Amino acid sequence: MKLYLYIDRINLINKLISKAKTGSQEEFAKRLNISVSRLARIIEYMKDQAAPIKFDRIANTYYYEDKYSINIEVKIEKMKEFELKKHECMVKYFSQKSLKCFFYTLK
């Protein structure tokens, strides 16, 4: 499943930047098995989300200018029938509310 690949990639990016051990942009992209342009887009997106990412030209690595961390986890567990119905109702409720808000703002 690609979701796990993306989560692992973001966690690895965070780990390497936190340790200031990314290497050059080309080395970092190769380590992540992505293109340099894709890495640049990910870094820009992270900066847009307030990640204080900087690049040290002397050490040739990305680093966090201030304390910062990303932690993404996915938890999969078996739910009891009652819990499942409860969550299903909540999803329907919020989906309907979101749609109403969406269509309301279009008017």
Short mmCIF file of N, CA, C and O in Angstrom, two decimals:
data_model
loop_
_atom_site.label_atom_id
_atom_site.label_comp_id
_atom_site.label_asym_id
_atom_site.label_seq_id
_atom_site.Cartn_x
_atom_site.Cartn_y
_atom_site.Cartn_z
N MET A 1 0.84 -1.17 0.00
CA MET A 1 0.00 0.00 0.00
C MET A 1 0.89 1.24 0.00
O MET A 1 1.82 1.34 0.79
N LYS A 2 0.61 2.16 -0.89
CA LYS A 2 1.45 3.35 -1.03
C LYS A 2 1.43 4.25 0.20
O LYS A 2 2.39 4.95 0.45
N LEU A 3 0.34 4.23 0.94
CA LEU A 3 0.24 5.06 2.13
C LEU A 3 1.41 4.80 3.07
O LEU A 3 2.04 5.73 3.57
N TYR A 4 1.73 3.53 3.30
CA TYR A 4 2.83 3.18 4.20
C TYR A 4 4.18 3.64 3.64
O TYR A 4 5.04 4.08 4.39
N LEU A 5 4.34 3.58 2.34
CA LEU A 5 5.56 4.06 1.70
C LEU A 5 5.72 5.56 1.96
O LEU A 5 6.81 6.02 2.32
N TYR A 6 4.66 6.32 1.78
CA TYR A 6 4.71 7.77 2.00
C TYR A 6 4.99 8.10 3.46
O TYR A 6 5.78 8.99 3.75
N ILE A 7 4.35 7.38 4.36
CA ILE A 7 4.57 7.62 5.79
C ILE A 7 6.02 7.30 6.15
O ILE A 7 6.68 8.08 6.84
N ASP A 8 6.52 6.17 5.69
CA ASP A 8 7.91 5.81 5.95
C ASP A 8 8.87 6.86 5.39
O ASP A 8 9.87 7.21 6.03
N ARG A 9 8.56 7.35 4.21
CA ARG A 9 9.42 8.35 3.57
C ARG A 9 9.44 9.64 4.38
O ARG A 9 10.50 10.20 4.63
N ILE A 10 8.28 10.12 4.81
CA ILE A 10 8.23 11.35 5.61
C ILE A 10 8.96 11.16 6.93
O ILE A 10 9.71 12.04 7.37
N ASN A 11 8.77 10.01 7.57
CA ASN A 11 9.48 9.74 8.82
C ASN A 11 10.99 9.69 8.62
O ASN A 11 11.75 10.19 9.45
N LEU A 12 11.44 9.12 7.50
CA LEU A 12 12.88 9.08 7.20
C LEU A 12 13.41 10.48 6.91
O LEU A 12 14.49 10.85 7.38
N ILE A 13 12.66 11.26 6.16
CA ILE A 13 13.06 12.65 5.88
C ILE A 13 13.24 13.39 7.19
O ILE A 13 14.25 14.07 7.41
N ASN A 14 12.26 13.27 8.08
CA ASN A 14 12.33 13.94 9.38
C ASN A 14 13.56 13.48 10.17
O ASN A 14 14.27 14.30 10.74
N LYS A 15 13.78 12.18 10.19
CA LYS A 15 14.91 11.62 10.95
C LYS A 15 16.25 12.16 10.43
O LYS A 15 17.10 12.59 11.21
N LEU A 16 16.43 12.15 9.12
CA LEU A 16 17.70 12.59 8.54
C LEU A 16 17.91 14.09 8.71
O LEU A 16 19.03 14.54 8.98
N ILE A 17 16.83 14.87 8.55
CA ILE A 17 16.96 16.32 8.75
C ILE A 17 17.24 16.61 10.23
O ILE A 17 18.08 17.45 10.54
N SER A 18 16.58 15.91 11.14
CA SER A 18 16.80 16.11 12.57
C SER A 18 18.25 15.85 12.96
O SER A 18 18.81 16.53 13.82
N LYS A 19 18.87 14.85 12.32
CA LYS A 19 20.26 14.51 12.62
C LYS A 19 21.25 15.28 11.75
O LYS A 19 22.46 15.10 11.89
N ALA A 20 20.72 16.11 10.82
CA ALA A 20 21.55 16.86 9.88
C ALA A 20 22.48 15.91 9.13
O ALA A 20 23.68 16.14 9.01
N LYS A 21 21.90 14.83 8.62
CA LYS A 21 22.68 13.82 7.88
C LYS A 21 22.02 13.49 6.55
O LYS A 21 21.93 12.33 6.16
N THR A 22 21.58 14.53 5.83
CA THR A 22 20.90 14.30 4.56
C THR A 22 21.85 14.20 3.38
O THR A 22 21.55 13.56 2.40
N GLY A 23 22.99 14.85 3.49
CA GLY A 23 23.87 14.96 2.34
C GLY A 23 23.31 16.00 1.37
O GLY A 23 22.38 16.74 1.71
N SER A 24 23.85 16.05 0.18
CA SER A 24 23.38 17.01 -0.82
C SER A 24 21.95 16.67 -1.24
O SER A 24 21.44 15.59 -0.93
N GLN A 25 21.36 17.57 -1.99
CA GLN A 25 20.00 17.32 -2.47
C GLN A 25 19.96 16.05 -3.32
O GLN A 25 19.04 15.25 -3.21
N GLU A 26 20.96 15.85 -4.17
CA GLU A 26 21.02 14.67 -5.02
C GLU A 26 21.18 13.39 -4.20
O GLU A 26 20.52 12.38 -4.46
N GLU A 27 22.07 13.42 -3.21
CA GLU A 27 22.27 12.25 -2.35
C GLU A 27 21.02 11.93 -1.53
O GLU A 27 20.64 10.76 -1.39
N PHE A 28 20.39 12.98 -1.03
CA PHE A 28 19.17 12.82 -0.23
C PHE A 28 18.06 12.20 -1.08
O PHE A 28 17.40 11.24 -0.67
N ALA A 29 17.86 12.73 -2.29
CA ALA A 29 16.83 12.19 -3.19
C ALA A 29 17.11 10.73 -3.53
O ALA A 29 16.20 9.90 -3.54
N LYS A 30 18.37 10.43 -3.81
CA LYS A 30 18.74 9.04 -4.15
C LYS A 30 18.46 8.11 -2.98
O LYS A 30 17.94 7.01 -3.17
N ARG A 31 18.77 8.56 -1.78
CA ARG A 31 18.54 7.74 -0.59
C ARG A 31 17.05 7.46 -0.38
O ARG A 31 16.66 6.40 0.08
N LEU A 32 16.21 8.44 -0.77
CA LEU A 32 14.76 8.29 -0.63
C LEU A 32 14.12 7.62 -1.85
O LEU A 32 12.93 7.35 -1.87
N ASN A 33 14.94 7.39 -2.87
CA ASN A 33 14.47 6.78 -4.11
C ASN A 33 13.40 7.63 -4.82
O ASN A 33 12.39 7.13 -5.29
N ILE A 34 13.66 8.94 -4.85
CA ILE A 34 12.79 9.89 -5.54
C ILE A 34 13.65 10.86 -6.34
O ILE A 34 14.87 10.91 -6.15
N SER A 35 13.02 11.61 -7.21
CA SER A 35 13.76 12.59 -8.00
C SER A 35 14.10 13.82 -7.15
O SER A 35 13.47 14.08 -6.13
N VAL A 36 15.10 14.56 -7.61
CA VAL A 36 15.50 15.79 -6.92
C VAL A 36 14.34 16.79 -6.94
O VAL A 36 14.09 17.46 -5.93
N SER A 37 13.63 16.87 -8.04
CA SER A 37 12.51 17.82 -8.12
C SER A 37 11.39 17.44 -7.14
O SER A 37 10.79 18.31 -6.52
N ARG A 38 11.15 16.15 -6.99
CA ARG A 38 10.12 15.72 -6.03
C ARG A 38 10.56 16.04 -4.61
O ARG A 38 9.76 16.49 -3.78
N LEU A 39 11.83 15.81 -4.31
CA LEU A 39 12.36 16.15 -2.99
C LEU A 39 12.20 17.64 -2.74
O LEU A 39 11.77 18.04 -1.65
N ALA A 40 12.49 18.45 -3.73
CA ALA A 40 12.36 19.91 -3.58
C ALA A 40 10.91 20.29 -3.27
O ALA A 40 10.66 21.16 -2.43
N ARG A 41 9.96 19.63 -3.93
CA ARG A 41 8.54 19.92 -3.67
C ARG A 41 8.15 19.51 -2.25
O ARG A 41 7.41 20.23 -1.57
N ILE A 42 8.67 18.37 -1.79
CA ILE A 42 8.38 17.91 -0.43
C ILE A 42 8.94 18.90 0.60
O ILE A 42 8.26 19.29 1.55
N ILE A 43 10.18 19.32 0.39
CA ILE A 43 10.83 20.27 1.30
C ILE A 43 10.05 21.59 1.31
O ILE A 43 9.78 22.15 2.38
N GLU A 44 9.64 22.07 0.15
CA GLU A 44 8.87 23.32 0.07
C GLU A 44 7.53 23.16 0.79
O GLU A 44 7.09 24.07 1.49
N TYR A 45 6.87 22.02 0.61
CA TYR A 45 5.61 21.78 1.29
C TYR A 45 5.81 21.79 2.80
O TYR A 45 5.03 22.39 3.55
N MET A 46 6.88 21.13 3.26
CA MET A 46 7.15 21.10 4.69
C MET A 46 7.41 22.51 5.22
O MET A 46 6.94 22.87 6.30
N LYS A 47 8.13 23.32 4.45
CA LYS A 47 8.38 24.71 4.85
C LYS A 47 7.07 25.49 4.92
O LYS A 47 6.87 26.30 5.82
N ASP A 48 6.17 25.23 3.97
CA ASP A 48 4.86 25.88 3.99
C ASP A 48 4.05 25.50 5.22
O ASP A 48 3.18 26.25 5.66
N GLN A 49 4.35 24.34 5.78
CA GLN A 49 3.68 23.87 6.99
C GLN A 49 4.45 24.27 8.25
O GLN A 49 4.28 23.68 9.30
N ALA A 50 5.32 25.27 8.11
CA ALA A 50 6.08 25.87 9.22
C ALA A 50 7.27 25.04 9.70
O ALA A 50 7.78 25.28 10.80
N ALA A 51 7.73 24.09 8.91
CA ALA A 51 8.94 23.35 9.28
C ALA A 51 10.15 24.28 9.05
O ALA A 51 10.34 24.79 7.96
N PRO A 52 10.96 24.51 10.10
CA PRO A 52 12.09 25.44 9.97
C PRO A 52 13.31 24.78 9.31
O PRO A 52 14.38 24.65 9.90
N ILE A 53 13.15 24.37 8.07
CA ILE A 53 14.21 23.65 7.35
C ILE A 53 15.15 24.64 6.68
O ILE A 53 14.72 25.56 6.00
N LYS A 54 16.43 24.41 6.89
CA LYS A 54 17.48 25.22 6.25
C LYS A 54 18.49 24.26 5.62
O LYS A 54 18.52 23.08 5.93
N PHE A 55 19.32 24.80 4.73
CA PHE A 55 20.38 23.99 4.13
C PHE A 55 21.72 24.62 4.49
O PHE A 55 21.93 25.82 4.28
N ASP A 56 22.62 23.81 5.04
CA ASP A 56 23.96 24.26 5.39
C ASP A 56 24.90 23.91 4.23
O ASP A 56 25.18 22.73 4.00
N ARG A 57 25.36 24.92 3.51
CA ARG A 57 26.21 24.69 2.34
C ARG A 57 27.59 24.15 2.72
O ARG A 57 28.19 23.40 1.96
N ILE A 58 28.07 24.52 3.88
CA ILE A 58 29.39 24.03 4.32
C ILE A 58 29.31 22.56 4.71
O ILE A 58 30.12 21.75 4.25
N ALA A 59 28.32 22.20 5.53
CA ALA A 59 28.16 20.80 5.95
C ALA A 59 27.45 19.97 4.88
O ALA A 59 27.42 18.75 4.97
N ASN A 60 26.86 20.65 3.90
CA ASN A 60 26.17 19.99 2.78
C ASN A 60 25.03 19.10 3.29
O ASN A 60 24.94 17.92 2.96
N THR A 61 24.14 19.71 4.10
CA THR A 61 23.02 18.96 4.66
C THR A 61 21.86 19.88 5.01
O THR A 61 22.07 21.06 5.30
N TYR A 62 20.66 19.31 4.99
CA TYR A 62 19.50 20.02 5.52
C TYR A 62 19.50 19.84 7.03
O TYR A 62 20.01 18.85 7.56
N TYR A 63 18.90 20.80 7.73
CA TYR A 63 18.77 20.71 9.18
C TYR A 63 17.56 21.54 9.61
O TYR A 63 17.07 22.37 8.84
N TYR A 64 17.09 21.31 10.83
CA TYR A 64 16.03 22.12 11.40
C TYR A 64 16.69 23.27 12.16
O TYR A 64 17.52 23.05 13.04
N GLU A 65 16.29 24.49 11.82
CA GLU A 65 16.84 25.67 12.48
C GLU A 65 16.41 25.75 13.95
O GLU A 65 17.16 26.20 14.81
N ASP A 66 15.19 25.33 14.23
CA ASP A 66 14.65 25.28 15.59
C ASP A 66 14.19 23.85 15.88
O ASP A 66 14.08 23.04 14.97
N LYS A 67 13.86 23.61 17.14
CA LYS A 67 13.33 22.27 17.47
C LYS A 67 12.07 22.02 16.68
O LYS A 67 11.16 22.85 16.65
N TYR A 68 12.01 20.87 16.07
CA TYR A 68 10.87 20.53 15.22
C TYR A 68 10.86 19.02 15.02
O TYR A 68 11.92 18.41 14.93
N SER A 69 9.69 18.45 14.97
CA SER A 69 9.60 17.02 14.73
C SER A 69 8.28 16.68 14.05
O SER A 69 7.27 17.36 14.25
N ILE A 70 8.32 15.64 13.27
CA ILE A 70 7.13 15.10 12.62
C ILE A 70 7.02 13.66 13.07
O ILE A 70 8.01 12.92 13.05
N ASN A 71 5.83 13.26 13.44
CA ASN A 71 5.61 11.87 13.82
C ASN A 71 4.29 11.42 13.21
O ASN A 71 3.23 11.90 13.60
N ILE A 72 4.36 10.54 12.25
CA ILE A 72 3.16 10.03 11.60
C ILE A 72 3.07 8.54 11.90
O ILE A 72 4.02 7.80 11.68
N GLU A 73 1.91 8.14 12.39
CA GLU A 73 1.68 6.74 12.71
C GLU A 73 0.33 6.32 12.18
O GLU A 73 -0.60 7.13 12.09
N VAL A 74 0.22 5.07 11.82
CA VAL A 74 -1.06 4.48 11.44
C VAL A 74 -1.28 3.30 12.36
O VAL A 74 -0.41 2.46 12.53
N LYS A 75 -2.44 3.29 12.97
CA LYS A 75 -2.76 2.21 13.90
C LYS A 75 -3.93 1.43 13.32
O LYS A 75 -4.98 2.00 13.02
N ILE A 76 -3.74 0.15 13.17
CA ILE A 76 -4.80 -0.71 12.65
C ILE A 76 -5.15 -1.71 13.74
O ILE A 76 -4.28 -2.39 14.27
N GLU A 77 -6.42 -1.73 14.08
CA GLU A 77 -6.86 -2.67 15.10
C GLU A 77 -8.27 -3.14 14.79
O GLU A 77 -9.04 -2.45 14.14
N LYS A 78 -8.57 -4.30 15.27
CA LYS A 78 -9.89 -4.86 15.08
C LYS A 78 -10.86 -4.16 16.02
O LYS A 78 -10.58 -3.95 17.19
N MET A 79 -12.02 -3.78 15.48
CA MET A 79 -13.02 -3.09 16.28
C MET A 79 -14.20 -4.02 16.54
O MET A 79 -14.53 -4.86 15.71
N LYS A 80 -14.82 -3.81 17.68
CA LYS A 80 -16.04 -4.55 18.00
C LYS A 80 -17.18 -3.97 17.19
O LYS A 80 -17.13 -2.81 16.76
N GLU A 81 -18.23 -4.74 16.98
CA GLU A 81 -19.35 -4.31 16.14
C GLU A 81 -19.94 -2.98 16.63
O GLU A 81 -20.22 -2.09 15.83
N PHE A 82 -20.11 -2.82 17.93
CA PHE A 82 -20.68 -1.59 18.47
C PHE A 82 -19.80 -0.39 18.13
O PHE A 82 -20.28 0.65 17.71
N GLU A 83 -18.48 -0.53 18.31
CA GLU A 83 -17.55 0.56 18.00
C GLU A 83 -17.59 0.91 16.52
O GLU A 83 -17.55 2.07 16.14
N LEU A 84 -17.68 -0.11 15.69
CA LEU A 84 -17.72 0.10 14.25
C LEU A 84 -18.96 0.90 13.86
O LEU A 84 -18.86 1.86 13.09
N LYS A 85 -20.11 0.54 14.41
CA LYS A 85 -21.34 1.27 14.10
C LYS A 85 -21.25 2.70 14.59
O LYS A 85 -21.69 3.63 13.93
N LYS A 86 -20.67 2.90 15.76
CA LYS A 86 -20.52 4.24 16.32
C LYS A 86 -19.65 5.11 15.40
O LYS A 86 -20.02 6.23 15.08
N HIS A 87 -18.54 4.57 14.92
CA HIS A 87 -17.65 5.32 14.03
C HIS A 87 -18.30 5.56 12.68
O HIS A 87 -18.14 6.61 12.08
N GLU A 88 -19.04 4.58 12.20
CA GLU A 88 -19.72 4.71 10.91
C GLU A 88 -20.72 5.86 10.97
O GLU A 88 -20.83 6.66 10.05
N CYS A 89 -21.45 5.97 12.07
CA CYS A 89 -22.42 7.06 12.24
C CYS A 89 -21.70 8.40 12.27
O CYS A 89 -22.18 9.37 11.68
N MET A 90 -20.58 8.47 12.94
CA MET A 90 -19.83 9.73 13.02
C MET A 90 -19.31 10.14 11.65
O MET A 90 -19.37 11.29 11.29
N VAL A 91 -18.82 9.18 10.86
CA VAL A 91 -18.34 9.48 9.52
C VAL A 91 -19.47 10.02 8.67
O VAL A 91 -19.32 11.02 7.97
N LYS A 92 -20.63 9.37 8.73
CA LYS A 92 -21.79 9.84 7.96
C LYS A 92 -22.19 11.24 8.41
O LYS A 92 -22.47 12.11 7.60
N TYR A 93 -22.21 11.47 9.71
CA TYR A 93 -22.61 12.77 10.24
C TYR A 93 -21.68 13.87 9.73
O TYR A 93 -22.13 14.88 9.20
N PHE A 94 -20.37 13.66 9.89
CA PHE A 94 -19.43 14.69 9.47
C PHE A 94 -19.39 14.84 7.96
O PHE A 94 -19.21 15.94 7.45
N SER A 95 -19.57 13.77 7.22
CA SER A 95 -19.60 13.85 5.77
C SER A 95 -20.77 14.70 5.31
O SER A 95 -20.64 15.55 4.45
N GLN A 96 -21.94 14.47 5.91
CA GLN A 96 -23.13 15.24 5.54
C GLN A 96 -22.96 16.71 5.92
O GLN A 96 -23.29 17.60 5.16
N LYS A 97 -22.41 16.97 7.08
CA LYS A 97 -22.20 18.35 7.53
C LYS A 97 -21.20 19.05 6.60
O LYS A 97 -21.40 20.19 6.23
N SER A 98 -20.15 18.35 6.23
CA SER A 98 -19.14 18.94 5.35
C SER A 98 -19.73 19.26 4.00
O SER A 98 -19.45 20.31 3.43
N LEU A 99 -20.52 18.35 3.46
CA LEU A 99 -21.15 18.60 2.16
C LEU A 99 -22.08 19.79 2.23
O LEU A 99 -22.09 20.63 1.34
N LYS A 100 -22.87 19.89 3.30
CA LYS A 100 -23.78 21.03 3.44
C LYS A 100 -22.98 22.32 3.49
O LYS A 100 -23.34 23.31 2.85
N CYS A 101 -21.89 22.34 4.24
CA CYS A 101 -21.06 23.54 4.32
C CYS A 101 -20.45 23.87 2.97
O CYS A 101 -20.40 25.02 2.56
N PHE A 102 -19.99 22.84 2.27
CA PHE A 102 -19.38 23.04 0.96
C PHE A 102 -20.36 23.66 -0.01
O PHE A 102 -20.07 24.66 -0.66
N PHE A 103 -21.56 23.08 -0.10
CA PHE A 103 -22.54 23.61 -1.03
C PHE A 103 -23.06 24.97 -0.59
O PHE A 103 -23.37 25.81 -1.42
N TYR A 104 -23.11 25.22 0.69
CA TYR A 104 -23.55 26.50 1.19
C TYR A 104 -22.59 27.61 0.76
O TYR A 104 -23.00 28.69 0.37
N THR A 105 -21.27 27.32 0.83
CA THR A 105 -20.28 28.33 0.47
C THR A 105 -20.24 28.58 -1.03
O THR A 105 -19.77 29.62 -1.46
N LEU A 106 -20.74 27.65 -1.84
CA LEU A 106 -20.76 27.86 -3.28
C LEU A 106 -21.84 28.82 -3.73
O LEU A 106 -21.77 29.37 -4.82
N LYS A 107 -22.86 29.02 -2.94
CA LYS A 107 -23.99 29.89 -3.32
C LYS A 107 -23.59 31.33 -3.39
O LYS A 107 -22.72 31.83 -2.81
#
